[in-house]
mmCIF file of C-alpha atoms and ligand atoms in Angstrom:
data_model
loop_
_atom_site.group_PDB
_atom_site.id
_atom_site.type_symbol
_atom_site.label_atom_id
_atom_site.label_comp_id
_atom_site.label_asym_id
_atom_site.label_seq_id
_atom_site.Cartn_x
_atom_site.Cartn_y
_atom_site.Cartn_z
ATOM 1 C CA UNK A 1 9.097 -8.986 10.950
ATOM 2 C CA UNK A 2 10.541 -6.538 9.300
ATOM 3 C CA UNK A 3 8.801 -3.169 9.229
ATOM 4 C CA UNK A 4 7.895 -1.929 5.745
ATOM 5 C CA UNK A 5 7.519 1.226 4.206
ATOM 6 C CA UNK A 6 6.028 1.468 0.427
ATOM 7 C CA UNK A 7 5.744 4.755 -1.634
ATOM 8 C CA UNK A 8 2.357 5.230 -3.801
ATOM 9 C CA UNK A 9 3.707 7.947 -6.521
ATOM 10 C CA UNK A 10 0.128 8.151 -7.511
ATOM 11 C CA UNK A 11 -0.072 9.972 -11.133
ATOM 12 C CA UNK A 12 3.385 11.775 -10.807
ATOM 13 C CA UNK A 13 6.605 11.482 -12.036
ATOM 14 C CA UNK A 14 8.661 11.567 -15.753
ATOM 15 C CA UNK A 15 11.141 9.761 -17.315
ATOM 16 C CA UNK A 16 13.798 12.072 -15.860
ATOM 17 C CA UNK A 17 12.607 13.178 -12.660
ATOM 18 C CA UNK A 18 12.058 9.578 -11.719
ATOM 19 C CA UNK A 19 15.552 8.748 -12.588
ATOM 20 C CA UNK A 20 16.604 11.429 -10.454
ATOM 21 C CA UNK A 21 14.362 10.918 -7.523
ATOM 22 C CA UNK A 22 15.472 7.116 -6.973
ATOM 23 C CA UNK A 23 19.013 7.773 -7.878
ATOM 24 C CA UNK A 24 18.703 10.379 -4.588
ATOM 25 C CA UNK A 25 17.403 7.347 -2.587
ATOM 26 C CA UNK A 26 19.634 4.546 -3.657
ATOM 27 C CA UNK A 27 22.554 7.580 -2.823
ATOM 28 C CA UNK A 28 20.626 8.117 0.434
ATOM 29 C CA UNK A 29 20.956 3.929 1.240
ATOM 30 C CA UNK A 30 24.449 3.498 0.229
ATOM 31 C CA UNK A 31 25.084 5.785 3.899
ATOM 32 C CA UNK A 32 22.240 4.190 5.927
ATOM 33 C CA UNK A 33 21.794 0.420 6.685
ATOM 34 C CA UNK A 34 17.562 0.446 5.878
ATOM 35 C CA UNK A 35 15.967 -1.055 9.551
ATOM 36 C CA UNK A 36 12.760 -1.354 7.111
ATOM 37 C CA UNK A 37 11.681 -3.806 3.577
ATOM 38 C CA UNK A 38 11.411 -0.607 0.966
ATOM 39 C CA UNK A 39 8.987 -0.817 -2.204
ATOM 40 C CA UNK A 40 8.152 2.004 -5.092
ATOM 41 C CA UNK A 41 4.257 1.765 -6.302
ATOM 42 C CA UNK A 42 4.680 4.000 -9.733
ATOM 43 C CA UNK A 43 2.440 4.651 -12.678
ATOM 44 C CA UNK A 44 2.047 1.752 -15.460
ATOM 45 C CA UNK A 45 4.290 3.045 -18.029
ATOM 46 C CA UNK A 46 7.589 4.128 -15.828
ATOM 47 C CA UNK A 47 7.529 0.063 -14.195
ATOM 48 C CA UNK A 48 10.401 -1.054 -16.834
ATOM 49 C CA UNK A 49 12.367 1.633 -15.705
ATOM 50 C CA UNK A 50 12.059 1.435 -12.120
ATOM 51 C CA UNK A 51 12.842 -2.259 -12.684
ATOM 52 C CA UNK A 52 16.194 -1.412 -14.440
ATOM 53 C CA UNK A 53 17.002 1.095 -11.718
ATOM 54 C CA UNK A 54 16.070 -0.539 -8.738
ATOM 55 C CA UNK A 55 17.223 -4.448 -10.129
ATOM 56 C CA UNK A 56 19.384 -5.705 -7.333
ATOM 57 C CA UNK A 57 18.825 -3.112 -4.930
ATOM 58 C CA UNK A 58 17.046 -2.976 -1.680
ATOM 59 C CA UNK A 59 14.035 -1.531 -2.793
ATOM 60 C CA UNK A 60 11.084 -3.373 -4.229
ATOM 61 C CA UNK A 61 9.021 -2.045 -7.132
ATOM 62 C CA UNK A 62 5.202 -2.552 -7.958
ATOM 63 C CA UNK A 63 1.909 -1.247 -9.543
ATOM 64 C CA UNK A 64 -0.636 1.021 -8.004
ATOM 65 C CA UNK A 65 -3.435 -0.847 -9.485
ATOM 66 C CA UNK A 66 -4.867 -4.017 -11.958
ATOM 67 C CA UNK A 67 -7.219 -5.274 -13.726
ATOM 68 C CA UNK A 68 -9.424 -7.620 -12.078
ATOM 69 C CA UNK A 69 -9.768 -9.957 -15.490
ATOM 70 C CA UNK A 70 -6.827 -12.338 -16.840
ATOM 71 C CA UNK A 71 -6.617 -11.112 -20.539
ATOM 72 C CA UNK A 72 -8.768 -9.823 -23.327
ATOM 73 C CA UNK A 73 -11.057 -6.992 -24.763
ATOM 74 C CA UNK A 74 -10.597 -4.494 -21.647
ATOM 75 C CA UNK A 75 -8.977 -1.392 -22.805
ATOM 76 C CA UNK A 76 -6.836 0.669 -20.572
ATOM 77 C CA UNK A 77 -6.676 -1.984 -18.180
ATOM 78 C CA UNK A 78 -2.569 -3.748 -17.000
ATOM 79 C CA UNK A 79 -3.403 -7.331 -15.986
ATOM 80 C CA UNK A 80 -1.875 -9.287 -13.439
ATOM 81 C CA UNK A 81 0.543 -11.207 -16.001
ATOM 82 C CA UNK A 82 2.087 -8.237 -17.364
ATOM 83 C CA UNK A 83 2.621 -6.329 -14.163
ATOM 84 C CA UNK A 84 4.613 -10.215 -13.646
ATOM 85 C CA UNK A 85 6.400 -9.401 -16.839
ATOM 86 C CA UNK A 86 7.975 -6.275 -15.331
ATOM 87 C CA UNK A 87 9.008 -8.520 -12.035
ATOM 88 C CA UNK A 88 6.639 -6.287 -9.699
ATOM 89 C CA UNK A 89 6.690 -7.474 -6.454
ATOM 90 C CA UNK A 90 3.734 -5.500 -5.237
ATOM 91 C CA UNK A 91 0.437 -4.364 -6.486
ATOM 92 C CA UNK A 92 -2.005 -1.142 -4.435
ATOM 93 C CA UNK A 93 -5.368 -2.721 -4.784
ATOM 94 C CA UNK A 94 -8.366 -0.493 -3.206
ATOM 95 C CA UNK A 95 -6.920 2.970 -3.140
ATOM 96 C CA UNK A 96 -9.627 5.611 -1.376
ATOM 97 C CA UNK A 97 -8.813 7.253 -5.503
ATOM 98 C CA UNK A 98 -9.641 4.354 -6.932
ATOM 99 C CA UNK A 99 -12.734 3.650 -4.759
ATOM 100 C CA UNK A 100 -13.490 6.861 -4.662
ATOM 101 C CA UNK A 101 -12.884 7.995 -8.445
ATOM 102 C CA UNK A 102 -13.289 4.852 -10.214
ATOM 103 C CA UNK A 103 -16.652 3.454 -8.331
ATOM 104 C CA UNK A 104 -14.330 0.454 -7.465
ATOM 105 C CA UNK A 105 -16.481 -1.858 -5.044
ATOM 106 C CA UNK A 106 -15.186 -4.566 -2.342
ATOM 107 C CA UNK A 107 -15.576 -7.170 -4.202
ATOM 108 C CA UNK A 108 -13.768 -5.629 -7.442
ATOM 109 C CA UNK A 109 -10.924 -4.952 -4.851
ATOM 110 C CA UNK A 110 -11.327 -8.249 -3.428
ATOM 111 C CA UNK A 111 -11.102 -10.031 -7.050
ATOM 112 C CA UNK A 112 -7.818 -7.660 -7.547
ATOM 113 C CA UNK A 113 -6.142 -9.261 -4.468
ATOM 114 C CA UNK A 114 -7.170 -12.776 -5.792
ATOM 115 C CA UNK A 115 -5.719 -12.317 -8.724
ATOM 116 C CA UNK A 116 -2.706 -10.459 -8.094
ATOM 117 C CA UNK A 117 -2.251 -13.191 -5.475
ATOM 118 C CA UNK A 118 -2.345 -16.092 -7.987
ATOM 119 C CA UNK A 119 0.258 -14.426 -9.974
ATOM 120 C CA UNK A 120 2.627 -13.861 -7.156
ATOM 121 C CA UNK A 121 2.435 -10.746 -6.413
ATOM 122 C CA UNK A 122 1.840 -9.487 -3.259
ATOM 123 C CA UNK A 123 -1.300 -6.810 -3.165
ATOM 124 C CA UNK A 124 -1.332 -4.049 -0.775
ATOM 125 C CA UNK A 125 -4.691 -4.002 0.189
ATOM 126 C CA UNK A 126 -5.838 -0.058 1.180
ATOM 127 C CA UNK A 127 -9.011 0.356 3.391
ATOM 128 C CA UNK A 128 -10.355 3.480 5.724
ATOM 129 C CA UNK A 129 -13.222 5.023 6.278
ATOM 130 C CA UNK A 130 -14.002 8.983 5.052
ATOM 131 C CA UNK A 131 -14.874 11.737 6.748
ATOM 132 C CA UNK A 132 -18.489 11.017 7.845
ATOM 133 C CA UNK A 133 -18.479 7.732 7.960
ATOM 134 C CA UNK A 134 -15.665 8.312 11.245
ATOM 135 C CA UNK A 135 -17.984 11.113 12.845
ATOM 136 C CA UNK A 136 -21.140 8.803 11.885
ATOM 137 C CA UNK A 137 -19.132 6.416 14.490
ATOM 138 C CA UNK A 138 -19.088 3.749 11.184
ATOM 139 C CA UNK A 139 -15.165 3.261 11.196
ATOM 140 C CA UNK A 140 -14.740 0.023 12.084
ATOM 141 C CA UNK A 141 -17.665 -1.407 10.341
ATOM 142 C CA UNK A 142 -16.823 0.189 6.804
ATOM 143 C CA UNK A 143 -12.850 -0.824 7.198
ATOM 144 C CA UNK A 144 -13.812 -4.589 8.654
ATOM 145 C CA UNK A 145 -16.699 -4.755 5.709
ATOM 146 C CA UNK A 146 -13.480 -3.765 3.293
ATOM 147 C CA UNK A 147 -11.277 -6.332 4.816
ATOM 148 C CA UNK A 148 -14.021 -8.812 4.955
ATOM 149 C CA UNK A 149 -14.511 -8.926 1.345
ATOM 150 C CA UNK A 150 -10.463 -9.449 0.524
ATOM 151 C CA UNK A 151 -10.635 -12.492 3.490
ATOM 152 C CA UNK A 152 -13.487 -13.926 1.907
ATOM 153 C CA UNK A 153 -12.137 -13.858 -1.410
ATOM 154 C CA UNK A 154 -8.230 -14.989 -0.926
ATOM 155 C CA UNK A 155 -9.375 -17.465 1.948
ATOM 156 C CA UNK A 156 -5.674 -19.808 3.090
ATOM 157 C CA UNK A 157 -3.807 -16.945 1.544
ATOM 158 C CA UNK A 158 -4.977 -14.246 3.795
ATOM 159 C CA UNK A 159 -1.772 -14.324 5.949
ATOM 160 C CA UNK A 160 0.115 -13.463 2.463
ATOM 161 C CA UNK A 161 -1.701 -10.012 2.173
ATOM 162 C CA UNK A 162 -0.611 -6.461 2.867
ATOM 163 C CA UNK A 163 -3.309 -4.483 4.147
ATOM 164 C CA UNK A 164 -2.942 -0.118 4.319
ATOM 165 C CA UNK A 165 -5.182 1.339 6.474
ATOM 166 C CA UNK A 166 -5.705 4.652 5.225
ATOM 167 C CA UNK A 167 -8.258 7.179 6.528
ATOM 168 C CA UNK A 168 -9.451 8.929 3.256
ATOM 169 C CA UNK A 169 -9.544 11.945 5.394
ATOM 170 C CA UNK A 170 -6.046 12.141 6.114
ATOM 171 C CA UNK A 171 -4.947 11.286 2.619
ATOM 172 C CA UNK A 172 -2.898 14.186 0.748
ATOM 173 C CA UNK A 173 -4.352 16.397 3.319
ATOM 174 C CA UNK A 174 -1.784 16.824 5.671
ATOM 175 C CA UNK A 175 -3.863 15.693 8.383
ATOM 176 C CA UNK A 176 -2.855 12.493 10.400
ATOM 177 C CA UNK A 177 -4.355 10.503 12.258
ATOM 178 C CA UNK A 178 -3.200 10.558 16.065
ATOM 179 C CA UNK A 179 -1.160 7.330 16.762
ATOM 180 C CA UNK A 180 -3.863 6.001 19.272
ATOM 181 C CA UNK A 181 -6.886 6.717 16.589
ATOM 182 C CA UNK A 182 -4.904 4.345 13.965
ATOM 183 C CA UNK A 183 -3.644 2.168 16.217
ATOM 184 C CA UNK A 184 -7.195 1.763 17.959
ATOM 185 C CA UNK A 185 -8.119 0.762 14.225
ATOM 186 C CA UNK A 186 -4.931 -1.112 13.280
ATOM 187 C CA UNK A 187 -5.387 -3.447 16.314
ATOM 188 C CA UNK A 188 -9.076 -3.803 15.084
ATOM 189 C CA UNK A 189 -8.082 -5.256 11.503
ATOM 190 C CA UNK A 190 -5.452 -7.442 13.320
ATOM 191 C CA UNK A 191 -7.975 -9.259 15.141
ATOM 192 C CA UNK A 192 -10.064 -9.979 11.885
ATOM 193 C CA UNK A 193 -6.981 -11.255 10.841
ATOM 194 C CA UNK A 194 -6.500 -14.054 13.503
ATOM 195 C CA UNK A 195 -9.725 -14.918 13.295
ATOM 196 C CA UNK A 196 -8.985 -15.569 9.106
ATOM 197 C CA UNK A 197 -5.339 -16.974 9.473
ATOM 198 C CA UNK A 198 -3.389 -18.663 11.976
ATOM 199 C CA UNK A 199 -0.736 -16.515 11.017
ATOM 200 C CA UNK A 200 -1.718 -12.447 11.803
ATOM 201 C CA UNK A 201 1.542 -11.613 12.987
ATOM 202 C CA UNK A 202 2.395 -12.192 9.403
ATOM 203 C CA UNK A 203 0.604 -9.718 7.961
ATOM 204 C CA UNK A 204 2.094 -6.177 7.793
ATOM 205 C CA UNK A 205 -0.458 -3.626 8.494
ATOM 206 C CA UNK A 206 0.626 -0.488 6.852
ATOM 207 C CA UNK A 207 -0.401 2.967 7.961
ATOM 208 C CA UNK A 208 -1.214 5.733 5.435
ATOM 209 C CA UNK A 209 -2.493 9.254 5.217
ATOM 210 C CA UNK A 210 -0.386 12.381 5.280
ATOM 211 C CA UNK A 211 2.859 10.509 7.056
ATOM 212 C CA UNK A 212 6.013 12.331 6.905
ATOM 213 C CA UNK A 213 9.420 12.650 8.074
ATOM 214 C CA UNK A 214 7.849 14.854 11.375
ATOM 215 C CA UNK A 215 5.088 12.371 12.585
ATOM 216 C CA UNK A 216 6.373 9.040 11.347
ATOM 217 C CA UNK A 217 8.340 7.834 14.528
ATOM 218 C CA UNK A 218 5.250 8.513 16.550
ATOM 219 C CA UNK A 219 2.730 6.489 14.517
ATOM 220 C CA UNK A 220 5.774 3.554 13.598
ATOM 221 C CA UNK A 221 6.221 3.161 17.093
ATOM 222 C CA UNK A 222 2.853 1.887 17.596
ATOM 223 C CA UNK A 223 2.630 -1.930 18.325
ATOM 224 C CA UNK A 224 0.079 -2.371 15.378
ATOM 225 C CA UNK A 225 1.727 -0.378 12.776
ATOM 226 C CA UNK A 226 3.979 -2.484 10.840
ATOM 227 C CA UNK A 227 4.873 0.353 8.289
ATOM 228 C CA UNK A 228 3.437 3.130 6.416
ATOM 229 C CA UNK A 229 2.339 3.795 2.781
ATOM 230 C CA UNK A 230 3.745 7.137 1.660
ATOM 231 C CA UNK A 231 2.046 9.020 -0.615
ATOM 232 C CA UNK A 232 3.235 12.873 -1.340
ATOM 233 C CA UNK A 233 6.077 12.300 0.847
ATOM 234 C CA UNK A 234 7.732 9.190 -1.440
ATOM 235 C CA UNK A 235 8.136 11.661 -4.130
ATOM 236 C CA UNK A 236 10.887 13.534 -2.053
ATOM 237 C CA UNK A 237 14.233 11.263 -1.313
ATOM 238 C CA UNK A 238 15.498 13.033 2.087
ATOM 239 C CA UNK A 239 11.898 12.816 3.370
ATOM 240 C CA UNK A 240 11.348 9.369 2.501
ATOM 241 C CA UNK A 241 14.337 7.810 3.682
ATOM 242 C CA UNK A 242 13.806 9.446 6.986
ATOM 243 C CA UNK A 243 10.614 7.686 7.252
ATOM 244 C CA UNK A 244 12.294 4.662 6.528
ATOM 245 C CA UNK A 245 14.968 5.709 8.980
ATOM 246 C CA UNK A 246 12.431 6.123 11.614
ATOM 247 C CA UNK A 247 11.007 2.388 10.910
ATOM 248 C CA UNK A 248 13.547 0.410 13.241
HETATM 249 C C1 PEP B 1 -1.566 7.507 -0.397
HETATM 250 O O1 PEP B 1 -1.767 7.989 -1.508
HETATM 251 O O2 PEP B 1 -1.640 6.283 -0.242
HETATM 252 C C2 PEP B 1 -1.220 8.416 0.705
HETATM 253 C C3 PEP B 1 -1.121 7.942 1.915
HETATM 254 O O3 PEP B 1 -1.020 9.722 0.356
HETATM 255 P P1 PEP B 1 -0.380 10.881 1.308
HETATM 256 O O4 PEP B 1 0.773 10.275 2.035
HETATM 257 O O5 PEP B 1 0.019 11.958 0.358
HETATM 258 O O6 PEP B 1 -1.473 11.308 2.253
#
């Protein structure tokens, strides 16, 4: 399986800079042979463009959230079918933000999945534990509980899931986790996986939270780690293609 590394641009980005920025990458590819599956997770309103920039190209484009409801009176929210309508290939479901600023609960994320799922797109599912739930010693019961909830909810499809394990602590913080802490927790979410699907192997379990072109080989290397989710670092082409250069 191929490794794969997916950028969240979180709430960044204009019409120009973005054209800019993956214009740098898709330069950046034409001289490297990718060892890694590439995807772009932008804001709502910029997904026609990436999809005219990146059509055809090696990089995949997707959403950083959806609704969890098919259609109808919910302002503000992008629903599965019209992410579909823009060709997105991924969708972030369960971002630390979006737990964390939105009061999103497991089983919203877990009906997000479900959906996204039954519209063919593939969600990357984000779980970690914060800052005092680690020292509290509650790591791997909050990210298994998180997990849990997605398992229960997609059931045979489990094995068609992305999952990001992302400490909340080491998002946008610049502090990583050491490769042995996430891969102690990545092998921990694998196992919930083959107990859910007969396929774990399958399932590419992302690592996120302050990765970069310095500590990526380190934590890629890891037998767990199937790829990273990029946050600050996906908004700079050199730094992001050298994470994707270190994914081999
Ligand atoms: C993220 O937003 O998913 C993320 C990992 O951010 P950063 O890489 O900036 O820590």
């Amino acid at each position: 399986m191929k490794p794969l590394i997916a950028g969240n641009w979180k709430m960044n980005g204009t019409l120009v800079a973005n054209e800019s920025l993956v214009k740098a990458m898709l330069d950046g590819l034409a001289a490297q042979a990718p060892g890694a599956d590439m995807a772009l997770c932008v804001p709502a309103p910029y997904l026609a463009q990436l999809q005219s920039l990146l059509n055809g190209s090696a990089i995949s484009w997707g959403a950083q959230d959806v609704s969890s409801h098919e259609k109808g009176a919910y302002t503000g929210e992008v629903s599965a079918t019209m992410l579909k309508d823009f060709a997105c290939r991924y969708v972030i479901v369960g971002h630390s933000e979006r737990r964390q600023y939105h009061c999103e609960s497991d089983a919203l994320v877990a009906e997000k999945a479900r959906l996204a799922l039954a519209h063919g797109i593939t969600p990357i599912v984000c779980v970690g534990e914060t800052l005092a739930e680690r020292e509290a010693g509650q790591t791997e019961m909050v990210v298994k509980r998180q997990l849990a909830a997605v398992i229960h909810a997609v059931a045979h499809c489990t094995s068609e899931i992305v999952v990001a394990y992302e400490p909340v602590w080491a998002i946008g913080t610049g502090k990583t986790a050491s490769p042995e802490q996430a891969q102690q927790v990545h092998a921990v979410l694998r196992a919930q996986l083959a107990a859910a699907t007969q396929h774990p192997e399958r399932v590419h379990i992302l690592y996120g939270g302050s990765m970069n072109a310095a500590n990526a080989a380190s934590l890629l290397a890891q037998p767990d780690i199937d790829g990273g989710l990029i946050g600050g670092a996906s908004l700079k082409a050199a730094e992001f293609l050298h994470i994707v250069a270190s994914a081999r």
